[in-house]
Amino acid sequence: MTIAIIVHGGAKTITEEKVEANNKGCTAAAEAGWAVLEKGGSAKDAVEAAIRVLESDPTFNAGLGATLNKQGEVEVDAAIMDGSKLGWGAVAAVQGVRHPISVARKIMDEKPRLLVAESAERFAAKHGIEMCPKEDLVADEQEKQWEEQEKVIDRPNTVGCVALDADGNLVAGTSTGGTANQDAGRVGDTALVGCGLYADIEKGGCSTTGDGESIIPVVLAKTAIDFLAQGKHPEQAAQMAIQSLTERVVGEAGCILINPKGEIGWAHNSTEMAVAYRTSEMDKPAVFTKKEGVDPKVYASNRH
Ligand code: ASP
């Protein structure tokens, strides 16, 4: 049975000094998810494991290192969707939770719903999910960038993952700190099924990233899945979805896709988007910081 995993580290600009950290982080996440799938574990566990790695890495705008809102605080959103039952769980505007994806996962396992702010935090604490003082998630670099906002070049970089397990199930997850200097309480696409993610065992799985205010009106993740449902290869479906966003609204975006056959696709209209993936035909993850201009030294295992 084919297994596959793809992760992204956000549609954004990646400056030269951040390339290595993005590559390392995405590779580590893909490997963590792969380790689960390889042992016959579920796509749910693989997506959660991969996203937890990215949420622990201050290179990415999720969990520790998330971008700060106008109040100078970390406030995060995350969601997960299970393609076998169309189950889902989501949290938004949450503080003091190290792994928002795990809260979303717990919600999905219990009863699909979107919990926000204190309600999500109470749920997390009640279920023994690791909590921390909200200040603990503020990384030095984000704090500095917040204080000197005009110097920020790198866009915030949401994370996401799609996995196909040996049982043929597809799961998608996305986790974000939102957009830099966002209003407290602002929620983008990440927590919204159809926009920030979608998974349907019969069609495929998708995680998106970019400007939430542009992704929401074009329902980007479901749009990409609809192209898969028309029989398009994930590469084409991803490109068509991003193109359809670009044609209708102004904004940066990216998406990653896997179809039920384990074929991979991804596209972005941002300057860069870090991506790592592995399929059954590969012996290690392939990693990229943008669609073109692949460095053969780094990406030796790319057989795509
Ligand atoms: N989509 C996220 C949001 O709008 C941000 C991002 O992906 O960079 O909250």
XYZ file of C-alpha atoms and ligand atoms in Angstrom:
313
model
C 0.000 0.000 0.000
C 1.276 3.453 -0.892
C 2.013 5.898 1.894
C 2.911 9.545 1.435
C 3.461 12.737 3.367
C 3.975 16.371 2.452
C 4.571 19.334 4.750
C 4.841 23.063 4.132
C 6.442 25.845 6.103
C 4.364 28.689 4.728
C 3.978 30.843 1.635
C 6.403 33.689 2.172
C 9.754 35.225 1.340
C 12.631 33.162 2.693
C 15.800 35.191 3.076
C 19.118 33.481 2.342
C 20.030 33.027 5.996
C 16.744 31.245 6.691
C 16.970 28.673 3.872
C 18.793 26.081 5.923
C 16.515 26.400 8.932
C 13.438 26.030 6.706
C 14.892 23.002 4.946
C 15.905 21.378 8.210
C 12.600 22.035 9.905
C 10.466 20.751 7.031
C 12.671 17.683 6.588
C 12.465 16.869 10.306
C 8.686 17.231 10.219
C 8.320 15.009 7.135
C 10.560 12.423 8.776
C 8.550 12.482 12.012
C 5.331 11.905 10.083
C 6.954 9.293 7.878
C 8.146 7.338 10.929
C 4.518 7.017 12.003
C 3.253 5.967 8.561
C 6.080 3.510 8.017
C 5.115 1.585 11.138
C 1.557 1.307 9.856
C 0.405 4.268 11.990
C -2.542 6.436 11.032
C -2.434 9.557 8.883
C -3.989 11.384 11.853
C -0.999 10.517 14.040
C 1.439 11.304 11.237
C -0.021 14.766 10.584
C -0.089 15.567 14.297
C 3.511 14.356 14.751
C 4.796 16.356 11.770
C 3.029 19.548 12.783
C 4.212 19.229 16.386
C 7.789 19.304 15.076
C 7.085 22.510 13.165
C 5.235 24.038 16.130
C 8.341 23.453 18.276
C 10.650 25.137 15.770
C 10.887 28.954 16.049
C 11.663 29.132 12.321
C 7.955 28.713 11.677
C 4.912 30.781 12.464
C 3.133 28.216 14.612
C 3.387 27.376 18.295
C 6.765 28.616 19.562
C 7.939 31.436 17.317
C 4.513 32.410 16.058
C 4.197 35.950 14.812
C 2.941 38.518 17.341
C -0.361 40.363 17.216
C -0.876 44.082 17.807
C -0.679 43.476 21.556
C 2.719 41.811 21.117
C 1.218 38.427 22.020
C 1.140 34.996 20.395
C -2.391 33.934 19.480
C -2.675 30.839 17.328
C -5.108 28.861 15.156
C -4.971 25.220 14.057
C -7.200 22.591 12.484
C -7.139 18.977 11.384
C -9.444 17.027 9.065
C -9.852 13.280 8.709
C -10.748 12.265 5.170
C -12.293 8.932 6.110
C -15.183 10.361 8.118
C -14.972 14.009 7.148
C -14.240 14.529 10.834
C -12.543 17.731 11.879
C -11.467 19.797 14.867
C -10.232 23.364 15.125
C -9.031 26.007 17.555
C -8.631 29.745 17.061
C -7.233 32.730 18.961
C -5.662 30.409 21.523
C -2.874 31.312 23.947
C -0.599 29.334 26.244
C -0.822 26.035 24.343
C 2.417 24.537 23.053
C 0.809 22.358 20.409
C -2.426 23.776 19.043
C -2.611 20.928 16.491
C -2.951 18.470 19.370
C -5.889 20.427 20.769
C -7.543 20.379 17.334
C -6.883 16.634 17.124
C -8.427 16.027 20.550
C -11.480 18.046 19.575
C -11.835 16.049 16.354
C -11.612 12.777 18.265
C -14.277 13.925 20.708
C -16.780 15.885 18.604
C -16.108 18.128 15.591
C -16.238 21.815 16.440
C -14.235 25.024 16.409
C -13.333 26.240 19.898
C -11.889 29.698 20.387
C -9.857 31.527 23.034
C -10.513 30.568 26.672
C -12.941 27.852 25.680
C -10.219 26.094 23.666
C -7.671 26.691 26.427
C -9.997 25.184 29.057
C -10.604 22.191 26.771
C -6.853 21.710 26.304
C -6.113 21.920 30.039
C -8.960 19.531 30.846
C -7.567 16.967 28.411
C -4.045 17.113 29.788
C -2.580 18.904 26.766
C 0.662 20.731 27.539
C -0.027 24.315 28.620
C 2.515 27.069 29.267
C 2.611 30.734 30.202
C 1.617 32.577 27.018
C 4.928 34.500 27.085
C 6.827 31.218 26.666
C 5.726 31.043 23.022
C 7.198 34.455 22.198
C 10.513 33.816 20.455
C 13.265 36.436 20.715
C 13.304 37.039 16.971
C 9.557 37.604 16.778
C 9.716 39.998 19.710
C 12.498 41.950 18.041
C 10.645 42.034 14.734
C 7.519 43.247 16.482
C 9.439 46.052 18.145
C 11.069 47.055 14.824
C 8.253 46.245 12.460
C 9.456 48.215 9.470
C 12.513 45.941 9.162
C 10.601 42.691 8.707
C 11.233 41.042 5.330
C 10.262 37.427 5.907
C 6.530 36.851 5.781
C 5.006 34.825 8.563
C 5.117 31.176 7.747
C 2.235 28.958 8.681
C 2.785 25.207 8.679
C 0.757 22.336 7.302
C 0.813 18.666 6.482
C -1.113 16.109 4.438
C -0.586 12.372 4.866
C -1.848 9.175 3.265
C -1.619 6.091 5.462
C -1.401 2.389 4.641
C -5.172 2.031 5.151
C -5.708 4.565 2.396
C -6.866 7.338 4.697
C -5.993 10.955 3.982
C -5.649 13.586 6.699
C -4.759 17.280 6.485
C -3.680 19.695 9.215
C -2.633 23.350 9.395
C -1.294 25.498 12.238
C -0.521 29.232 12.338
C 0.231 32.281 14.405
C -1.789 34.279 11.870
C -0.467 37.378 10.162
C 2.161 39.708 11.633
C 0.721 42.446 13.815
C -2.827 41.166 13.341
C -5.637 42.491 15.517
C -6.065 40.501 18.705
C -8.867 38.035 17.999
C -8.369 38.096 14.222
C -8.818 34.593 12.760
C -7.741 33.709 9.210
C -8.287 30.694 7.007
C -6.263 28.153 8.983
C -9.002 27.158 11.401
C -11.635 26.978 8.659
C -12.366 23.689 6.920
C -12.458 24.254 3.166
C -10.155 27.285 3.391
C -7.041 26.318 5.391
C -7.420 22.581 4.891
C -9.591 19.837 3.491
C -9.454 16.042 3.358
C -11.726 13.525 1.693
C -10.594 9.917 1.380
C -12.189 9.706 -2.084
C -10.624 12.880 -3.498
C -7.502 13.996 -1.650
C -6.077 16.139 1.109
C -4.937 19.764 1.082
C -3.299 22.258 3.459
C -2.990 25.910 2.495
C -1.036 28.974 3.595
C -0.957 32.667 2.775
C -3.184 35.676 3.249
C -6.219 34.368 5.053
C -8.378 37.265 3.891
C -7.710 36.179 0.273
C -7.865 32.429 0.878
C -11.255 32.526 2.616
C -13.332 34.022 -0.227
C -11.987 31.500 -2.769
C -12.293 28.570 -0.308
C -8.827 27.568 -1.434
C -8.414 24.072 0.029
C -11.804 22.841 -1.186
C -11.199 24.473 -4.572
C -7.989 22.454 -4.927
C -9.779 19.272 -3.857
C -12.526 19.920 -6.427
C -9.856 20.029 -9.142
C -8.571 16.657 -7.880
C -12.127 15.334 -8.003
C -12.215 16.301 -11.699
C -9.298 13.923 -12.236
C -6.495 16.462 -12.313
C -3.044 15.387 -11.100
C -2.216 17.052 -7.751
C 0.480 19.182 -9.421
C -2.061 20.558 -11.861
C -4.804 20.863 -9.246
C -2.470 22.823 -6.948
C -1.468 25.180 -9.747
C -5.058 25.669 -10.876
C -6.187 26.430 -7.334
C -3.477 29.044 -6.819
C -4.189 30.490 -10.236
C -7.877 30.756 -9.474
C -7.025 32.690 -6.310
C -4.647 34.979 -8.183
C -7.302 35.685 -10.813
C -9.955 36.706 -8.315
C -8.222 38.322 -5.348
C -4.957 39.976 -4.380
C -2.807 37.981 -2.030
C -0.064 35.438 -1.499
C -0.963 31.792 -1.113
C 0.318 28.259 -1.407
C -1.073 24.769 -1.093
C 0.098 21.165 -0.785
C -1.911 18.196 -2.028
C -1.983 14.393 -1.990
C -4.506 12.352 -3.943
C -5.765 8.856 -2.956
C -3.046 7.279 -5.156
C -0.349 8.983 -3.075
C 0.610 11.448 -5.805
C 1.922 14.788 -4.592
C 1.415 18.349 -5.778
C 2.162 21.820 -4.554
C 2.080 25.378 -5.814
C 2.482 28.916 -4.562
C 2.367 32.472 -5.862
C 4.597 33.765 -3.062
C 8.316 34.161 -3.709
C 9.059 31.045 -1.676
C 7.336 28.223 0.146
C 9.271 25.599 2.070
C 8.046 22.073 1.298
C 9.268 18.572 2.118
C 7.667 15.329 1.010
C 8.229 11.621 0.841
C 6.369 8.866 -0.967
C 6.788 5.071 -1.030
C 9.096 5.427 -4.042
C 11.601 7.589 -2.170
C 14.251 6.687 0.378
C 14.286 10.109 2.070
C 12.338 13.338 1.910
C 12.825 15.811 -0.907
C 12.949 19.392 0.332
C 12.492 22.725 -1.414
C 12.209 26.379 -0.561
C 10.470 27.234 -3.811
C 8.944 25.508 -6.783
C 11.713 26.278 -9.246
C 15.444 26.628 -8.802
C 15.959 23.335 -7.022
C 19.493 22.922 -5.654
C 20.631 19.438 -6.776
C 23.015 19.083 -3.813
C 20.284 19.488 -1.266
C 17.565 17.725 -3.176
C 19.424 14.666 -4.384
C 16.593 12.322 -3.479
C 13.975 14.218 -5.461
C 12.385 11.794 -7.886
C 9.324 13.816 -8.526
N -3.036 31.757 6.489
C -2.565 32.362 7.716
C -3.573 33.353 8.195
O -4.068 34.132 7.403
C -1.234 33.022 7.607
C -0.182 32.352 6.734
O -0.416 31.289 6.175
O 0.921 32.896 6.615
O -3.824 33.407 9.374
